[in-house]
Structures are given as C-alpha cells and as structure tokens.
Amino acid sequence: MLKHFSRKGSLAMMTVLLMGVLAACGTQTAAPNTDTKAPATNAAAPAAPAKTEAPKELTGTVTASGSSALLPLVKQAATEFMEKNPKVTVNVTAGGSGTGLKNVADGTSDIGNSDVAAGDEYKDKNLVDHVAAIAPFALIVNKNVPVDNLSKQQAADIFMGKITNWKEIDGKTDAKIVVVHRPDSSGSRTLVKQIVLDNKDFTKDGVTQESSGAVATTVGSTQNSIGYVDTPYLNDTIKALKFNDVAFSKDSIKDGKYPLYGVEHMYTKGEAKDAVKAFLDYITGSEFQSKRVEELKFLPANLLKK
C-alpha cells in the first residue's frame, strides 16, 4: 500500500514539474532594446559665412592734358589721389584747351582738360564730358595802370585794337597799352572772344604767352599792360579789374552779375574705366568739391545748377 502510494505520488509530482517547465517556455521575456541611436532632429547645420573679397588695389598711369587754367586744380587732385593710391601715377600737363581736346580725341591723353565745351568737330569722337569746376577769370593790368574798372565796350575796344592808349579810358594817362594774349588754342582766349568781344577778332598787336601763369608774369612785369587770367593766377604783382562795375566773386557769378567765367571740362574718350574713372570720381566727388575747390580759387561744379 505504501509502495503503491509512493509511485503514484511520484508520478503526480513529475507531472506538476513538467507542466511548470512548459509554462515557463511559453512566457519568454523580450530582450531589452540596445539600440542607442540619437533622436532625429530637423535643425539644419549653420551655413558658413560668405567670403568677401578685398577691394582690388588700383594700379596704372593716368594722363591728362589741356587747359592751363584748370592745371592748378588737376595737379592738386593728382597729388592727393596718388597719396591715397600709391600704385597709380597721374601725369598732368597744360598746352591749352584745344590741345587737350585733340589729345583725348586721338588717344594721346586719357583726359582732355578744356575751358570750353567740345565743338562740332568732336561730335563723332565719342567724347564724354565730366564737369570739374567753375573757373572765374579776370581782366588784369599792371599795377602802374590807374584804372580799376572797364566796361564791356571799353575792354572789347582794347582787345580789338580800337583803343590803344590809357588816356582814352581815364582821360589823363598818356601811355600806350600793351595787350598780352593767349594763343588760338587757349580756352581762356576763346571765352574772352565770346563774352567780351562778341566773337569779333583780337588785335594782332601785343605779346602772346602760352599759359595763364606766363600771362600773369608778363603783365606783372610790363608797365601799361593788360591781359586776362583765371583767378587762381591772381597775385600781388597784378591788379584784377572790375567788369561793368562788378568784381568777381562766388555770389556775383551765381547771381549772373559777373559773366567772366568758364565751365571746366575733363573729357574722356568713351566712358572712363579703372584708374581714370577713379581719378575723375575723386575730383568730382563731394569731399574734393566741398573742401579743395574753393581753396584753389575755383568754384564748385554744381554752383550754377538750378
């Protein structure tokens, strides 16, 4: 009885154990997730800053020729421009407005300086005008001449040779008038011919000088002489006359009371480029126009603009 019980108990026990094992096999535990990938993000990587190229350094040579009246202004601008741009050379010469226009038209100069606008003979030369300043000019006499004013008619008669003695002006100074001219290529001569002589011809008598500076020197050293120069050339050895009782000044020109002035042109053949353009931009720019132009006894280019 005991043996039988024991065998049956063992069977039952084994059955229970077997069922437990099977149950355990049916309930497996999921393996832990070991994937450690970083969570996705929508933020884009910052763009690299754009590289900015340094301004290209100006180099080269600029040549300008022509008006001796404009020479002091262009030479001063050239000096300052070369200090700011040490790899650029600016060569400035005179020779008269006609020479400047011819040189720029045929390519001898990069810039042609002129007291007068280019005539019809240059209309097909592709010249581009850059106005640099207003240049007043004055009728000048030697300091021994006791005259302080000339009317337009008196001045015209002197330069045409109709009046040859100062006595015909003041009634008492018996002295032959010495006329000091500029050559035909001079813009100053052209302006006097237009404004004072109404395009009539100058007398052939007198002395001719190649530049405004030479005219000032000759009048200053020659008694009873008369000539004309742009106001930057006025000095203590000569006397500037009133014209129709009006002295030259910024206001008298702006108000239209003093007609003796020229518009100073700097012509290029086609549009200016590179160092030539930069030089012209410097001369016509606000800094040079507002600070230097009047110091040099010229007037700003925009003075007569309405």
Short mmCIF file of C-alpha atoms in Angstrom, two decimals:
data_model
loop_
_atom_site.label_atom_id
_atom_site.label_comp_id
_atom_site.label_asym_id
_atom_site.label_seq_id
_atom_site.Cartn_x
_atom_site.Cartn_y
_atom_site.Cartn_z
CA MET A 1 0.00 0.00 0.00
CA LEU A 2 2.80 2.37 0.87
CA LYS A 3 4.77 1.46 -2.26
CA HIS A 4 1.79 1.98 -4.45
CA PHE A 5 1.16 5.37 -2.92
CA SER A 6 4.70 6.46 -3.35
CA ARG A 7 4.78 5.55 -7.04
CA LYS A 8 1.55 7.39 -7.69
CA GLY A 9 2.78 10.44 -5.75
CA SER A 10 5.99 10.50 -7.74
CA LEU A 11 4.04 10.42 -10.99
CA ALA A 12 1.89 13.26 -9.86
CA MET A 13 4.87 15.25 -8.75
CA MET A 14 6.65 14.76 -12.08
CA THR A 15 3.54 15.77 -13.93
CA VAL A 16 3.34 19.00 -11.97
CA LEU A 17 7.01 19.78 -12.58
CA LEU A 18 6.72 19.09 -16.30
CA MET A 19 3.74 21.41 -16.64
CA GLY A 20 5.73 24.14 -14.86
CA VAL A 21 8.62 23.84 -17.30
CA LEU A 22 6.28 24.00 -20.29
CA ALA A 23 4.61 27.09 -18.86
CA ALA A 24 7.93 28.72 -18.38
CA CYS A 25 8.90 28.09 -22.01
CA GLY A 26 5.68 29.69 -23.26
CA THR A 27 6.31 33.04 -21.48
CA GLN A 28 9.69 34.27 -22.80
CA THR A 29 10.83 37.76 -21.76
CA ALA A 30 11.64 40.18 -24.66
CA ALA A 31 15.29 41.18 -24.90
CA PRO A 32 15.98 44.79 -23.94
CA ASN A 33 16.45 47.28 -26.85
CA THR A 34 20.15 48.15 -27.01
CA ASP A 35 19.84 50.50 -30.00
CA THR A 36 21.24 53.90 -28.79
CA LYS A 37 20.78 55.97 -31.97
CA ALA A 38 20.37 59.76 -31.30
CA PRO A 39 16.85 61.06 -31.88
CA ALA A 40 16.28 62.67 -35.31
CA THR A 41 16.37 66.47 -35.50
CA ASN A 42 15.04 68.94 -38.14
CA ALA A 43 17.63 71.71 -37.39
CA ALA A 44 19.90 72.42 -40.38
CA ALA A 45 23.62 72.97 -39.85
CA PRO A 46 24.56 76.70 -39.86
CA ALA A 47 25.86 77.94 -43.25
CA ALA A 48 29.48 79.02 -43.46
CA PRO A 49 29.83 82.82 -43.71
CA ALA A 50 30.30 84.09 -47.28
CA LYS A 51 33.82 85.21 -48.08
CA THR A 52 34.15 88.89 -49.05
CA GLU A 53 36.96 89.77 -51.39
CA ALA A 54 39.16 92.74 -50.50
CA PRO A 55 38.81 95.71 -52.89
CA LYS A 56 41.19 95.44 -55.81
CA GLU A 57 44.11 97.86 -55.47
CA LEU A 58 44.24 100.49 -58.19
CA THR A 59 47.25 100.46 -60.47
CA GLY A 60 48.27 102.13 -63.72
CA THR A 61 49.00 105.55 -65.22
CA VAL A 62 46.56 108.37 -65.95
CA THR A 63 47.48 111.13 -68.41
CA ALA A 64 45.67 114.49 -68.53
CA SER A 65 46.50 117.46 -70.76
CA GLY A 66 44.98 120.73 -71.93
CA SER A 67 43.71 123.81 -70.14
CA SER A 68 46.38 125.75 -68.23
CA ALA A 69 43.56 127.48 -66.36
CA LEU A 70 42.47 124.15 -64.89
CA LEU A 71 46.04 122.97 -64.28
CA PRO A 72 46.32 124.02 -60.57
CA LEU A 73 43.16 122.13 -59.65
CA VAL A 74 44.01 118.95 -61.56
CA LYS A 75 47.59 118.91 -60.26
CA GLN A 76 46.40 119.23 -56.66
CA ALA A 77 43.83 116.48 -57.17
CA ALA A 78 46.52 114.29 -58.74
CA THR A 79 48.83 114.76 -55.75
CA GLU A 80 46.13 113.79 -53.27
CA PHE A 81 44.89 110.90 -55.39
CA MET A 82 48.37 109.39 -55.71
CA GLU A 83 48.85 109.63 -51.94
CA LYS A 84 45.71 107.55 -51.50
CA ASN A 85 46.59 105.20 -54.37
CA PRO A 86 50.38 104.76 -54.37
CA LYS A 87 50.37 102.34 -57.31
CA VAL A 88 48.77 104.91 -59.64
CA THR A 89 50.71 107.64 -61.45
CA VAL A 90 48.84 110.73 -62.69
CA ASN A 91 50.70 112.89 -65.21
CA VAL A 92 49.20 116.36 -65.81
CA THR A 93 50.36 118.83 -68.47
CA ALA A 94 48.98 122.06 -69.95
CA GLY A 95 49.11 123.18 -73.59
CA GLY A 96 45.69 124.82 -73.89
CA SER A 97 42.13 123.58 -74.19
CA GLY A 98 42.44 122.90 -77.91
CA THR A 99 45.43 120.67 -77.27
CA GLY A 100 43.58 118.79 -74.55
CA LEU A 101 40.59 118.12 -76.78
CA LYS A 102 42.79 116.97 -79.65
CA ASN A 103 44.86 114.73 -77.39
CA VAL A 104 41.91 112.94 -75.85
CA ALA A 105 40.16 112.56 -79.23
CA ASP A 106 43.19 110.88 -80.82
CA GLY A 107 44.05 108.81 -77.75
CA THR A 108 47.25 110.63 -76.78
CA SER A 109 45.78 111.50 -73.36
CA ASP A 110 43.29 109.68 -71.16
CA ILE A 111 41.73 113.03 -70.17
CA GLY A 112 41.43 116.26 -72.14
CA ASN A 113 41.01 119.36 -69.96
CA SER A 114 39.14 122.26 -71.55
CA ASP A 115 37.72 125.63 -70.54
CA VAL A 116 35.17 125.36 -73.33
CA ALA A 117 32.78 122.66 -74.49
CA ALA A 118 33.98 120.41 -77.31
CA GLY A 119 32.92 121.81 -80.68
CA ASP A 120 31.10 120.15 -83.55
CA GLU A 121 34.36 118.77 -84.93
CA TYR A 122 34.38 116.35 -81.99
CA LYS A 123 30.76 115.23 -82.11
CA ASP A 124 31.62 111.85 -83.65
CA LYS A 125 34.66 111.22 -81.40
CA ASN A 126 32.68 109.65 -78.54
CA LEU A 127 33.87 112.21 -76.01
CA VAL A 128 32.28 112.04 -72.55
CA ASP A 129 32.17 115.25 -70.50
CA HIS A 130 32.99 115.42 -66.78
CA VAL A 131 32.48 118.92 -65.32
CA ALA A 132 35.17 119.58 -62.71
CA ALA A 133 34.64 123.19 -61.61
CA ILE A 134 33.59 126.73 -62.45
CA ALA A 135 36.60 128.93 -63.18
CA PRO A 136 36.20 132.71 -62.83
CA PHE A 137 38.66 134.77 -64.81
CA ALA A 138 39.56 138.42 -64.63
CA LEU A 139 40.90 141.16 -66.81
CA ILE A 140 44.25 142.14 -65.27
CA VAL A 141 46.56 145.13 -65.60
CA ASN A 142 49.99 146.06 -64.36
CA LYS A 143 49.87 147.85 -61.03
CA ASN A 144 51.03 151.12 -62.60
CA VAL A 145 47.78 151.38 -64.58
CA PRO A 146 45.44 153.80 -62.72
CA VAL A 147 42.26 152.07 -63.95
CA ASP A 148 40.11 149.88 -61.69
CA ASN A 149 37.13 149.14 -63.93
CA LEU A 150 36.37 148.57 -67.60
CA SER A 151 33.01 148.42 -69.29
CA LYS A 152 32.43 145.62 -71.74
CA GLN A 153 32.73 148.09 -74.64
CA GLN A 154 35.99 149.54 -73.37
CA ALA A 155 37.52 146.11 -72.86
CA ALA A 156 36.39 144.94 -76.30
CA ASP A 157 37.85 148.02 -77.95
CA ILE A 158 41.20 147.48 -76.20
CA PHE A 159 41.48 143.80 -77.17
CA MET A 160 40.39 144.53 -80.75
CA GLY A 161 42.93 147.37 -81.05
CA LYS A 162 40.44 150.22 -81.33
CA ILE A 163 41.68 151.79 -78.09
CA THR A 164 45.49 151.85 -77.85
CA ASN A 165 46.23 154.43 -75.16
CA TRP A 166 45.12 154.51 -71.50
CA LYS A 167 44.31 158.20 -71.94
CA GLU A 168 41.28 157.12 -73.96
CA ILE A 169 40.00 155.39 -70.83
CA ASP A 170 40.81 157.76 -67.96
CA GLY A 171 41.43 160.99 -69.90
CA LYS A 172 44.86 161.64 -68.39
CA THR A 173 47.27 158.66 -68.51
CA ASP A 174 49.16 159.08 -71.76
CA ALA A 175 50.64 155.60 -72.16
CA LYS A 176 50.48 153.02 -74.95
CA ILE A 177 48.51 149.91 -73.99
CA VAL A 178 50.39 146.60 -74.22
CA VAL A 179 48.00 143.71 -74.86
CA VAL A 180 49.09 140.27 -73.60
CA HIS A 181 47.31 137.47 -75.44
CA ARG A 182 46.94 133.71 -75.23
CA PRO A 183 47.33 131.55 -78.39
CA ASP A 184 44.40 130.45 -80.52
CA SER A 185 44.33 127.04 -78.78
CA SER A 186 43.60 128.69 -75.42
CA GLY A 187 40.19 128.20 -73.87
CA SER A 188 40.61 131.44 -71.94
CA ARG A 189 41.15 133.32 -75.19
CA THR A 190 38.03 131.68 -76.65
CA LEU A 191 35.97 132.73 -73.63
CA VAL A 192 37.15 136.35 -73.81
CA LYS A 193 36.39 136.37 -77.52
CA GLN A 194 32.88 135.05 -76.90
CA ILE A 195 31.95 137.03 -73.78
CA VAL A 196 33.82 140.31 -74.23
CA LEU A 197 34.37 140.67 -77.99
CA ASP A 198 31.08 139.07 -79.11
CA ASN A 199 33.17 136.72 -81.30
CA LYS A 200 34.95 139.56 -83.10
CA ASP A 201 38.70 139.25 -83.73
CA PHE A 202 41.53 140.22 -81.40
CA THR A 203 44.13 142.75 -82.46
CA LYS A 204 47.30 141.18 -83.80
CA ASP A 205 49.41 143.68 -81.87
CA GLY A 206 50.80 142.75 -78.49
CA VAL A 207 52.54 139.79 -76.84
CA THR A 208 51.36 136.15 -76.85
CA GLN A 209 52.07 133.80 -73.94
CA GLU A 210 51.49 130.05 -73.86
CA SER A 211 49.99 129.74 -70.39
CA SER A 212 47.93 131.63 -67.82
CA GLY A 213 50.91 131.70 -65.47
CA ALA A 214 53.08 133.30 -68.16
CA VAL A 215 50.39 135.94 -68.83
CA ALA A 216 50.26 136.85 -65.13
CA THR A 217 54.07 137.11 -65.01
CA THR A 218 54.27 139.21 -68.16
CA VAL A 219 51.53 141.64 -67.10
CA GLY A 220 53.10 141.93 -63.66
CA SER A 221 56.46 142.87 -65.14
CA THR A 222 55.32 145.02 -68.09
CA GLN A 223 54.11 148.55 -67.44
CA ASN A 224 50.84 149.69 -69.05
CA SER A 225 49.94 146.11 -69.97
CA ILE A 226 46.59 144.30 -69.88
CA GLY A 227 45.68 140.63 -70.16
CA TYR A 228 43.30 138.03 -68.74
CA VAL A 229 43.83 135.06 -66.44
CA ASP A 230 41.79 132.66 -64.39
CA THR A 231 41.55 133.78 -60.78
CA PRO A 232 43.88 131.09 -59.34
CA TYR A 233 46.69 133.01 -61.09
CA LEU A 234 45.97 136.36 -59.43
CA ASN A 235 48.81 137.64 -57.26
CA ASP A 236 50.19 140.80 -55.69
CA THR A 237 52.07 141.88 -58.81
CA ILE A 238 48.92 142.47 -60.85
CA LYS A 239 45.53 144.11 -60.43
CA ALA A 240 42.20 142.49 -61.23
CA LEU A 241 39.71 144.92 -62.79
CA LYS A 242 36.01 145.16 -62.20
CA PHE A 243 33.94 144.39 -65.27
CA ASN A 244 30.94 146.66 -65.79
CA ASP A 245 31.50 147.86 -62.20
CA VAL A 246 31.21 144.34 -60.76
CA ALA A 247 34.10 142.49 -59.10
CA PHE A 248 34.29 138.73 -59.46
CA SER A 249 33.00 136.69 -56.52
CA LYS A 250 31.10 133.50 -55.90
CA ASP A 251 27.88 135.40 -55.35
CA SER A 252 28.24 137.74 -58.33
CA ILE A 253 28.74 134.75 -60.63
CA LYS A 254 25.91 132.77 -59.08
CA ASP A 255 23.59 135.78 -59.40
CA GLY A 256 24.53 136.32 -63.04
CA LYS A 257 26.12 139.74 -62.46
CA TYR A 258 29.67 138.76 -63.36
CA PRO A 259 29.85 136.94 -66.71
CA LEU A 260 33.57 136.24 -66.91
CA TYR A 261 33.89 132.56 -66.05
CA GLY A 262 34.29 129.22 -67.74
CA VAL A 263 32.89 125.78 -67.06
CA GLU A 264 35.86 123.45 -66.68
CA HIS A 265 35.51 120.18 -68.58
CA MET A 266 37.50 116.96 -68.32
CA TYR A 267 36.77 114.82 -71.37
CA THR A 268 37.37 111.10 -71.83
CA LYS A 269 37.04 109.08 -75.00
CA GLY A 270 34.16 106.80 -74.10
CA GLU A 271 33.23 106.00 -70.53
CA ALA A 272 36.13 106.21 -68.09
CA LYS A 273 37.37 102.97 -66.55
CA ASP A 274 39.66 101.74 -63.79
CA ALA A 275 42.19 104.33 -62.52
CA VAL A 276 40.95 107.04 -64.91
CA LYS A 277 37.39 106.66 -63.61
CA ALA A 278 38.57 106.61 -60.00
CA PHE A 279 40.58 109.82 -60.54
CA LEU A 280 37.62 111.62 -62.12
CA ASP A 281 35.34 110.37 -59.34
CA TYR A 282 37.78 111.84 -56.84
CA ILE A 283 37.86 115.28 -58.49
CA THR A 284 34.08 115.46 -58.91
CA GLY A 285 33.32 113.84 -55.55
CA SER A 286 31.79 115.74 -52.65
CA GLU A 287 34.93 115.71 -50.49
CA PHE A 288 37.20 117.40 -53.04
CA GLN A 289 34.46 119.69 -54.34
CA SER A 290 33.46 120.93 -50.88
CA LYS A 291 36.94 121.28 -49.37
CA ARG A 292 39.55 121.87 -52.03
CA VAL A 293 37.91 123.58 -55.00
CA GLU A 294 37.35 126.97 -53.37
CA GLU A 295 40.70 126.83 -51.56
CA LEU A 296 42.25 126.69 -55.03
CA LYS A 297 40.18 129.76 -56.09
CA PHE A 298 37.77 127.82 -58.28
CA LEU A 299 34.08 127.32 -57.60
CA PRO A 300 32.17 124.04 -57.20
CA ALA A 301 30.95 122.34 -60.36
CA ASN A 302 27.31 122.45 -59.20
CA LEU A 303 27.30 126.21 -58.42
CA LEU A 304 25.13 127.16 -61.40
CA LYS A 305 22.73 124.23 -61.21
CA LYS A 306 19.15 125.29 -60.62
#
